[in-house]
Amino acid sequence: MSIHQANISNGLLSLLSADDFARLAPDVEPIELPRSFVFSKANEAPAYCYFPLSGVGSIVAISPEGQQAEVGLFGRDGMTPTIAALESGSHVHAIFMQIAGHGLRIRVAALGAALARSAPMRSLFTRYGQTLATQTAFTALSNAVHHVEERLARWILMCHDRTDEQSIDLTHDFLSTMLAVRRPSVTTALHVLEGKHLIISTRGVIMVRDREALEAFARDAYGPPEQEYRRLIGPLGKGAVASGAVAA
């Protein structure tokens, strides 16, 4: 199957030079990414790196006792895992798909070989690693200082940035894992956002009703990681890939 860069909705792949994309193209293959698809397991060296074209993936920290909390998310803005760019071999997180979509994959060895031949590609992927580290740091900060309603607003906004739809397909149980709170807390937080006319929540679906007001409600829980992405990579959100902007 021939893959053309002009048709790619992934932010990183779209920003590669034509020569760098040509290095990757022979080794790239399309793949469906259903909900709960496992990209990689903790402490295991994955065989592939993935570039989502749609949907949202989740990076989850798991304690020795099995407690889980989301520490990062990604979609068409990036890739996973970042081990090829960071040359780390493996990582301590579990990474899986939380909102179904589709994407492209390439073997870690093939991506590593292409990165070794291109300084601009290495720079782009390293910058992306920095944006992901920033997001992870602010997730920890938000979990420590913000109310669950603000954290939920932040999380919805981050998913909304990475999808074309106004609605997000998720269950309360899944949200409780993502926010590291009990399911009743998720239900209460959803009711608060609904009561303020920011979202509409039905069984397994959340719809953004007023994006601007949702950002205002989230306050400083949302924003700095997104600013860092724009500084280092380019626009984030709807229409970002089409804009073609890129950080210098």
PDB file of C-alpha atoms in Angstrom:
ATOM      1  CA  MET A   1       0.000   0.000   0.000  1.00  0.00           C
ATOM      2  CA  SER A   2       1.408   3.376  -1.044  1.00  0.00           C
ATOM      3  CA  ILE A   3       1.348   6.032   1.685  1.00  0.00           C
ATOM      4  CA  HIS A   4       1.475   9.671   0.600  1.00  0.00           C
ATOM      5  CA  GLN A   5       2.668  12.358   3.004  1.00  0.00           C
ATOM      6  CA  ALA A   6       0.108  14.881   1.738  1.00  0.00           C
ATOM      7  CA  ASN A   7      -2.685  12.642   3.045  1.00  0.00           C
ATOM      8  CA  ILE A   8      -1.169  12.130   6.501  1.00  0.00           C
ATOM      9  CA  SER A   9      -3.056  13.681   9.433  1.00  0.00           C
ATOM     10  CA  ASN A  10      -0.340  12.911  11.996  1.00  0.00           C
ATOM     11  CA  GLY A  11       1.399  16.105  13.101  1.00  0.00           C
ATOM     12  CA  LEU A  12       4.913  14.669  13.311  1.00  0.00           C
ATOM     13  CA  LEU A  13       4.869  12.788  10.013  1.00  0.00           C
ATOM     14  CA  SER A  14       3.347  15.756   8.198  1.00  0.00           C
ATOM     15  CA  LEU A  15       6.226  17.982   9.344  1.00  0.00           C
ATOM     16  CA  LEU A  16       9.007  15.735   8.093  1.00  0.00           C
ATOM     17  CA  SER A  17      10.888  16.820   5.000  1.00  0.00           C
ATOM     18  CA  ALA A  18       9.996  14.939   1.823  1.00  0.00           C
ATOM     19  CA  ASP A  19      13.342  13.140   1.977  1.00  0.00           C
ATOM     20  CA  ASP A  20      12.872  12.065   5.596  1.00  0.00           C
ATOM     21  CA  PHE A  21       9.345  10.845   4.937  1.00  0.00           C
ATOM     22  CA  ALA A  22      10.630   8.891   1.946  1.00  0.00           C
ATOM     23  CA  ARG A  23      13.089   7.144   4.279  1.00  0.00           C
ATOM     24  CA  LEU A  24      10.226   5.956   6.470  1.00  0.00           C
ATOM     25  CA  ALA A  25       7.536   5.256   3.879  1.00  0.00           C
ATOM     26  CA  PRO A  26       8.725   1.797   2.723  1.00  0.00           C
ATOM     27  CA  ASP A  27       8.582   0.504   6.311  1.00  0.00           C
ATOM     28  CA  VAL A  28       5.303   2.153   7.376  1.00  0.00           C
ATOM     29  CA  GLU A  29       2.049   0.189   7.394  1.00  0.00           C
ATOM     30  CA  PRO A  30      -1.533   1.150   8.294  1.00  0.00           C
ATOM     31  CA  ILE A  31      -3.198  -0.349  11.349  1.00  0.00           C
ATOM     32  CA  GLU A  32      -6.584  -0.148  13.049  1.00  0.00           C
ATOM     33  CA  LEU A  33      -6.415   0.994  16.680  1.00  0.00           C
ATOM     34  CA  PRO A  34      -9.501  -0.223  18.556  1.00  0.00           C
ATOM     35  CA  ARG A  35     -10.208   0.805  22.143  1.00  0.00           C
ATOM     36  CA  SER A  36      -7.872  -0.952  24.610  1.00  0.00           C
ATOM     37  CA  PHE A  37      -5.357  -1.786  21.859  1.00  0.00           C
ATOM     38  CA  VAL A  38      -2.026  -2.255  23.652  1.00  0.00           C
ATOM     39  CA  PHE A  39       0.856  -0.279  22.155  1.00  0.00           C
ATOM     40  CA  SER A  40       3.353  -1.527  24.711  1.00  0.00           C
ATOM     41  CA  LYS A  41       3.530  -3.024  28.174  1.00  0.00           C
ATOM     42  CA  ALA A  42       5.531  -1.732  31.122  1.00  0.00           C
ATOM     43  CA  ASN A  43       9.168  -2.844  31.249  1.00  0.00           C
ATOM     44  CA  GLU A  44       8.992  -4.528  27.852  1.00  0.00           C
ATOM     45  CA  ALA A  45      10.794  -3.411  24.711  1.00  0.00           C
ATOM     46  CA  PRO A  46       8.100  -2.915  22.027  1.00  0.00           C
ATOM     47  CA  ALA A  47       8.585  -4.043  18.446  1.00  0.00           C
ATOM     48  CA  TYR A  48       6.745  -1.103  16.831  1.00  0.00           C
ATOM     49  CA  CYS A  49       6.308   2.635  17.105  1.00  0.00           C
ATOM     50  CA  TYR A  50       2.877   4.015  16.240  1.00  0.00           C
ATOM     51  CA  PHE A  51       1.669   7.283  14.713  1.00  0.00           C
ATOM     52  CA  PRO A  52      -2.082   7.752  15.308  1.00  0.00           C
ATOM     53  CA  LEU A  53      -4.097   9.408  12.576  1.00  0.00           C
ATOM     54  CA  SER A  54      -7.231   9.475  14.701  1.00  0.00           C
ATOM     55  CA  GLY A  55      -8.291   8.473  18.192  1.00  0.00           C
ATOM     56  CA  VAL A  56      -6.527   9.041  21.513  1.00  0.00           C
ATOM     57  CA  GLY A  57      -3.985   6.900  23.326  1.00  0.00           C
ATOM     58  CA  SER A  58      -3.199   6.821  27.034  1.00  0.00           C
ATOM     59  CA  ILE A  59       0.045   6.472  28.975  1.00  0.00           C
ATOM     60  CA  VAL A  60      -0.687   4.867  32.338  1.00  0.00           C
ATOM     61  CA  ALA A  61       1.502   4.452  35.402  1.00  0.00           C
ATOM     62  CA  ILE A  62       0.838   1.258  37.371  1.00  0.00           C
ATOM     63  CA  SER A  63       1.977   0.729  40.949  1.00  0.00           C
ATOM     64  CA  PRO A  64       3.298  -2.642  42.202  1.00  0.00           C
ATOM     65  CA  GLU A  65      -0.085  -3.117  43.901  1.00  0.00           C
ATOM     66  CA  GLY A  66      -1.929  -2.515  40.629  1.00  0.00           C
ATOM     67  CA  GLN A  67      -3.129   1.048  41.196  1.00  0.00           C
ATOM     68  CA  GLN A  68      -3.377   2.962  37.916  1.00  0.00           C
ATOM     69  CA  ALA A  69      -3.382   6.594  36.855  1.00  0.00           C
ATOM     70  CA  GLU A  70      -3.032   8.232  33.492  1.00  0.00           C
ATOM     71  CA  VAL A  71       0.122  10.337  33.219  1.00  0.00           C
ATOM     72  CA  GLY A  72      -0.120  11.379  29.592  1.00  0.00           C
ATOM     73  CA  LEU A  73      -2.143  11.139  26.393  1.00  0.00           C
ATOM     74  CA  PHE A  74      -1.477  11.524  22.708  1.00  0.00           C
ATOM     75  CA  GLY A  75      -3.196  11.310  19.358  1.00  0.00           C
ATOM     76  CA  ARG A  76      -2.484  12.613  15.905  1.00  0.00           C
ATOM     77  CA  ASP A  77      -0.220  15.199  17.504  1.00  0.00           C
ATOM     78  CA  GLY A  78       2.469  12.609  18.202  1.00  0.00           C
ATOM     79  CA  MET A  79       3.630   9.023  18.407  1.00  0.00           C
ATOM     80  CA  THR A  80       4.249   6.219  20.858  1.00  0.00           C
ATOM     81  CA  PRO A  81       6.381   4.952  22.420  1.00  0.00           C
ATOM     82  CA  THR A  82       9.132   7.562  22.289  1.00  0.00           C
ATOM     83  CA  ILE A  83      11.878   5.020  22.987  1.00  0.00           C
ATOM     84  CA  ALA A  84      13.261   5.119  19.441  1.00  0.00           C
ATOM     85  CA  ALA A  85      13.759   8.881  19.592  1.00  0.00           C
ATOM     86  CA  LEU A  86      15.085   8.823  23.148  1.00  0.00           C
ATOM     87  CA  GLU A  87      17.095   5.594  22.705  1.00  0.00           C
ATOM     88  CA  SER A  88      15.835   4.249  26.029  1.00  0.00           C
ATOM     89  CA  GLY A  89      15.022   0.672  24.971  1.00  0.00           C
ATOM     90  CA  SER A  90      11.995   0.269  27.238  1.00  0.00           C
ATOM     91  CA  HIS A  91       9.799   2.284  29.609  1.00  0.00           C
ATOM     92  CA  VAL A  92       7.928   1.785  32.858  1.00  0.00           C
ATOM     93  CA  HIS A  93       4.433   2.684  31.648  1.00  0.00           C
ATOM     94  CA  ALA A  94       1.604   0.800  29.977  1.00  0.00           C
ATOM     95  CA  ILE A  95       0.374   2.465  26.780  1.00  0.00           C
ATOM     96  CA  PHE A  96      -2.959   1.673  25.163  1.00  0.00           C
ATOM     97  CA  MET A  97      -5.753   3.145  23.079  1.00  0.00           C
ATOM     98  CA  GLN A  98      -8.538   4.865  25.017  1.00  0.00           C
ATOM     99  CA  ILE A  99     -10.567   6.275  22.078  1.00  0.00           C
ATOM    100  CA  ALA A 100     -10.611   4.051  19.004  1.00  0.00           C
ATOM    101  CA  GLY A 101      -9.016   5.238  15.789  1.00  0.00           C
ATOM    102  CA  HIS A 102      -6.463   4.197  13.218  1.00  0.00           C
ATOM    103  CA  GLY A 103      -2.860   4.971  12.450  1.00  0.00           C
ATOM    104  CA  LEU A 104       0.462   3.884  11.049  1.00  0.00           C
ATOM    105  CA  ARG A 105       3.179   1.758  12.555  1.00  0.00           C
ATOM    106  CA  ILE A 106       6.844   1.126  11.879  1.00  0.00           C
ATOM    107  CA  ARG A 107       9.286  -1.254  13.478  1.00  0.00           C
ATOM    108  CA  VAL A 108      11.393   0.363  16.190  1.00  0.00           C
ATOM    109  CA  ALA A 109      14.600  -0.726  14.459  1.00  0.00           C
ATOM    110  CA  ALA A 110      13.551   0.858  11.150  1.00  0.00           C
ATOM    111  CA  LEU A 111      12.596   4.131  12.804  1.00  0.00           C
ATOM    112  CA  GLY A 112      15.839   4.145  14.773  1.00  0.00           C
ATOM    113  CA  ALA A 113      17.833   3.656  11.596  1.00  0.00           C
ATOM    114  CA  ALA A 114      16.029   6.547   9.882  1.00  0.00           C
ATOM    115  CA  LEU A 115      16.599   8.787  12.909  1.00  0.00           C
ATOM    116  CA  ALA A 116      20.289   7.970  12.875  1.00  0.00           C
ATOM    117  CA  ARG A 117      20.528   9.287   9.302  1.00  0.00           C
ATOM    118  CA  SER A 118      18.607  12.534   9.825  1.00  0.00           C
ATOM    119  CA  ALA A 119      19.441  15.262  12.346  1.00  0.00           C
ATOM    120  CA  PRO A 120      16.236  17.238  11.557  1.00  0.00           C
ATOM    121  CA  MET A 121      14.092  14.166  12.201  1.00  0.00           C
ATOM    122  CA  ARG A 122      15.904  13.499  15.486  1.00  0.00           C
ATOM    123  CA  SER A 123      15.376  17.117  16.499  1.00  0.00           C
ATOM    124  CA  LEU A 124      11.636  16.982  15.760  1.00  0.00           C
ATOM    125  CA  PHE A 125      11.130  13.744  17.684  1.00  0.00           C
ATOM    126  CA  THR A 126      13.244  14.926  20.595  1.00  0.00           C
ATOM    127  CA  ARG A 127      11.170  18.107  20.793  1.00  0.00           C
ATOM    128  CA  TYR A 128       8.052  15.981  20.855  1.00  0.00           C
ATOM    129  CA  GLY A 129       9.518  13.994  23.741  1.00  0.00           C
ATOM    130  CA  GLN A 130       9.971  17.285  25.589  1.00  0.00           C
ATOM    131  CA  THR A 131       6.324  18.251  25.037  1.00  0.00           C
ATOM    132  CA  LEU A 132       5.210  14.878  26.368  1.00  0.00           C
ATOM    133  CA  ALA A 133       7.427  15.251  29.443  1.00  0.00           C
ATOM    134  CA  THR A 134       5.903  18.689  30.037  1.00  0.00           C
ATOM    135  CA  GLN A 135       2.404  17.263  29.765  1.00  0.00           C
ATOM    136  CA  THR A 136       3.285  14.507  32.249  1.00  0.00           C
ATOM    137  CA  ALA A 137       4.677  17.024  34.730  1.00  0.00           C
ATOM    138  CA  PHE A 138       1.556  19.171  34.556  1.00  0.00           C
ATOM    139  CA  THR A 139      -0.661  16.110  34.939  1.00  0.00           C
ATOM    140  CA  ALA A 140       1.109  15.401  38.230  1.00  0.00           C
ATOM    141  CA  LEU A 141       0.673  19.039  39.261  1.00  0.00           C
ATOM    142  CA  SER A 142      -3.007  19.039  38.327  1.00  0.00           C
ATOM    143  CA  ASN A 143      -3.647  15.812  40.233  1.00  0.00           C
ATOM    144  CA  ALA A 144      -2.092  17.440  43.299  1.00  0.00           C
ATOM    145  CA  VAL A 145      -3.674  20.898  43.284  1.00  0.00           C
ATOM    146  CA  HIS A 146      -6.879  20.934  41.222  1.00  0.00           C
ATOM    147  CA  HIS A 147     -10.372  19.758  42.057  1.00  0.00           C
ATOM    148  CA  VAL A 148     -11.604  16.714  40.148  1.00  0.00           C
ATOM    149  CA  GLU A 149     -14.053  18.862  38.158  1.00  0.00           C
ATOM    150  CA  GLU A 150     -11.171  21.015  36.849  1.00  0.00           C
ATOM    151  CA  ARG A 151      -9.094  17.936  36.116  1.00  0.00           C
ATOM    152  CA  LEU A 152     -11.978  16.426  34.192  1.00  0.00           C
ATOM    153  CA  ALA A 153     -12.393  19.657  32.213  1.00  0.00           C
ATOM    154  CA  ARG A 154      -8.665  19.588  31.394  1.00  0.00           C
ATOM    155  CA  TRP A 155      -8.841  15.987  30.285  1.00  0.00           C
ATOM    156  CA  ILE A 156     -11.874  16.589  28.050  1.00  0.00           C
ATOM    157  CA  LEU A 157     -10.133  19.571  26.454  1.00  0.00           C
ATOM    158  CA  MET A 158      -7.002  17.524  25.783  1.00  0.00           C
ATOM    159  CA  CYS A 159      -9.049  14.800  24.082  1.00  0.00           C
ATOM    160  CA  HIS A 160     -11.033  17.420  22.181  1.00  0.00           C
ATOM    161  CA  ASP A 161      -7.757  18.867  20.832  1.00  0.00           C
ATOM    162  CA  ARG A 162      -6.950  15.509  19.261  1.00  0.00           C
ATOM    163  CA  THR A 163     -10.270  14.626  17.632  1.00  0.00           C
ATOM    164  CA  ASP A 164     -12.485  16.050  14.902  1.00  0.00           C
ATOM    165  CA  GLU A 165     -15.707  15.175  16.665  1.00  0.00           C
ATOM    166  CA  GLN A 166     -17.495  17.149  19.354  1.00  0.00           C
ATOM    167  CA  SER A 167     -18.277  13.912  21.209  1.00  0.00           C
ATOM    168  CA  ILE A 168     -15.899  11.616  23.111  1.00  0.00           C
ATOM    169  CA  ASP A 169     -16.798   7.950  23.610  1.00  0.00           C
ATOM    170  CA  LEU A 170     -15.855   6.942  27.151  1.00  0.00           C
ATOM    171  CA  THR A 171     -17.365   5.172  30.141  1.00  0.00           C
ATOM    172  CA  HIS A 172     -17.361   6.390  33.736  1.00  0.00           C
ATOM    173  CA  ASP A 173     -15.209   3.418  34.724  1.00  0.00           C
ATOM    174  CA  PHE A 174     -12.579   4.396  32.175  1.00  0.00           C
ATOM    175  CA  LEU A 175     -12.658   7.995  33.334  1.00  0.00           C
ATOM    176  CA  SER A 176     -12.106   6.911  36.931  1.00  0.00           C
ATOM    177  CA  THR A 177      -8.863   5.205  35.882  1.00  0.00           C
ATOM    178  CA  MET A 178      -7.747   8.178  33.810  1.00  0.00           C
ATOM    179  CA  LEU A 179      -8.345  10.618  36.668  1.00  0.00           C
ATOM    180  CA  ALA A 180      -7.305   8.230  39.484  1.00  0.00           C
ATOM    181  CA  VAL A 181     -10.559   8.796  41.375  1.00  0.00           C
ATOM    182  CA  ARG A 182     -13.511   6.610  42.327  1.00  0.00           C
ATOM    183  CA  ARG A 183     -16.368   6.196  39.860  1.00  0.00           C
ATOM    184  CA  PRO A 184     -18.858   8.205  42.002  1.00  0.00           C
ATOM    185  CA  SER A 185     -16.438  11.160  41.867  1.00  0.00           C
ATOM    186  CA  VAL A 186     -16.485  10.987  38.068  1.00  0.00           C
ATOM    187  CA  THR A 187     -20.288  10.961  38.032  1.00  0.00           C
ATOM    188  CA  THR A 188     -20.422  13.987  40.346  1.00  0.00           C
ATOM    189  CA  ALA A 189     -17.836  15.887  38.284  1.00  0.00           C
ATOM    190  CA  LEU A 190     -19.730  15.203  35.062  1.00  0.00           C
ATOM    191  CA  HIS A 191     -22.922  16.512  36.672  1.00  0.00           C
ATOM    192  CA  VAL A 192     -21.099  19.714  37.678  1.00  0.00           C
ATOM    193  CA  LEU A 193     -19.879  20.332  34.122  1.00  0.00           C
ATOM    194  CA  GLU A 194     -23.320  19.522  32.742  1.00  0.00           C
ATOM    195  CA  GLY A 195     -24.967  21.843  35.233  1.00  0.00           C
ATOM    196  CA  LYS A 196     -22.772  24.679  33.985  1.00  0.00           C
ATOM    197  CA  HIS A 197     -23.788  23.835  30.390  1.00  0.00           C
ATOM    198  CA  LEU A 198     -20.200  23.049  29.422  1.00  0.00           C
ATOM    199  CA  ILE A 199     -20.784  19.472  28.252  1.00  0.00           C
ATOM    200  CA  ILE A 200     -23.533  16.979  27.553  1.00  0.00           C
ATOM    201  CA  SER A 201     -22.956  13.552  29.097  1.00  0.00           C
ATOM    202  CA  THR A 202     -24.919  10.473  28.096  1.00  0.00           C
ATOM    203  CA  ARG A 203     -24.166   6.775  28.518  1.00  0.00           C
ATOM    204  CA  GLY A 204     -20.567   6.318  27.370  1.00  0.00           C
ATOM    205  CA  VAL A 205     -20.452   9.629  25.474  1.00  0.00           C
ATOM    206  CA  ILE A 206     -19.313  13.140  26.430  1.00  0.00           C
ATOM    207  CA  MET A 207     -20.084  16.025  24.078  1.00  0.00           C
ATOM    208  CA  VAL A 208     -18.385  19.408  24.343  1.00  0.00           C
ATOM    209  CA  ARG A 209     -21.091  22.074  24.430  1.00  0.00           C
ATOM    210  CA  ASP A 210     -19.088  25.261  25.049  1.00  0.00           C
ATOM    211  CA  ARG A 211     -15.356  24.934  24.422  1.00  0.00           C
ATOM    212  CA  GLU A 212     -14.470  28.493  25.447  1.00  0.00           C
ATOM    213  CA  ALA A 213     -16.371  28.257  28.723  1.00  0.00           C
ATOM    214  CA  LEU A 214     -14.859  24.833  29.410  1.00  0.00           C
ATOM    215  CA  GLU A 215     -11.373  26.320  29.092  1.00  0.00           C
ATOM    216  CA  ALA A 216     -12.324  29.133  31.447  1.00  0.00           C
ATOM    217  CA  PHE A 217     -13.630  26.615  33.978  1.00  0.00           C
ATOM    218  CA  ALA A 218     -10.434  24.536  33.780  1.00  0.00           C
ATOM    219  CA  ARG A 219      -8.428  27.686  34.633  1.00  0.00           C
ATOM    220  CA  ASP A 220      -4.690  26.964  34.883  1.00  0.00           C
ATOM    221  CA  ALA A 221      -5.229  23.205  34.804  1.00  0.00           C
ATOM    222  CA  TYR A 222      -5.164  23.497  31.012  1.00  0.00           C
ATOM    223  CA  GLY A 223      -2.797  25.462  28.804  1.00  0.00           C
ATOM    224  CA  PRO A 224       0.961  25.332  29.616  1.00  0.00           C
ATOM    225  CA  PRO A 225       1.676  21.932  27.965  1.00  0.00           C
ATOM    226  CA  GLU A 226      -0.306  23.031  24.928  1.00  0.00           C
ATOM    227  CA  GLN A 227       1.737  26.229  24.737  1.00  0.00           C
ATOM    228  CA  GLU A 228       4.922  24.159  24.925  1.00  0.00           C
ATOM    229  CA  TYR A 229       3.738  21.976  22.049  1.00  0.00           C
ATOM    230  CA  ARG A 230       3.020  25.043  19.938  1.00  0.00           C
ATOM    231  CA  ARG A 231       6.451  26.475  20.791  1.00  0.00           C
ATOM    232  CA  LEU A 232       8.397  23.328  19.958  1.00  0.00           C
ATOM    233  CA  ILE A 233       6.275  21.632  17.280  1.00  0.00           C
ATOM    234  CA  GLY A 234       3.436  23.773  15.934  1.00  0.00           C
ATOM    235  CA  PRO A 235      -0.338  24.181  16.265  1.00  0.00           C
ATOM    236  CA  LEU A 236      -2.289  21.733  18.390  1.00  0.00           C
ATOM    237  CA  GLY A 237      -5.967  21.114  17.873  1.00  0.00           C
ATOM    238  CA  LYS A 238      -8.487  21.057  15.076  1.00  0.00           C
ATOM    239  CA  GLY A 239      -6.961  22.076  11.762  1.00  0.00           C
ATOM    240  CA  ALA A 240      -3.413  21.936  13.146  1.00  0.00           C
ATOM    241  CA  VAL A 241      -2.034  19.530  10.567  1.00  0.00           C
ATOM    242  CA  ALA A 242      -3.654  21.376   7.693  1.00  0.00           C
ATOM    243  CA  SER A 243      -2.023  24.615   8.777  1.00  0.00           C
ATOM    244  CA  GLY A 244       1.461  23.243   8.132  1.00  0.00           C
ATOM    245  CA  ALA A 245       3.055  25.489  10.777  1.00  0.00           C
ATOM    246  CA  VAL A 246       6.186  24.312  12.543  1.00  0.00           C
ATOM    247  CA  ALA A 247       8.467  25.648  15.212  1.00  0.00           C
ATOM    248  CA  ALA A 248      11.841  26.901  14.032  1.00  0.00           C
TER     249      ALA A 248
END
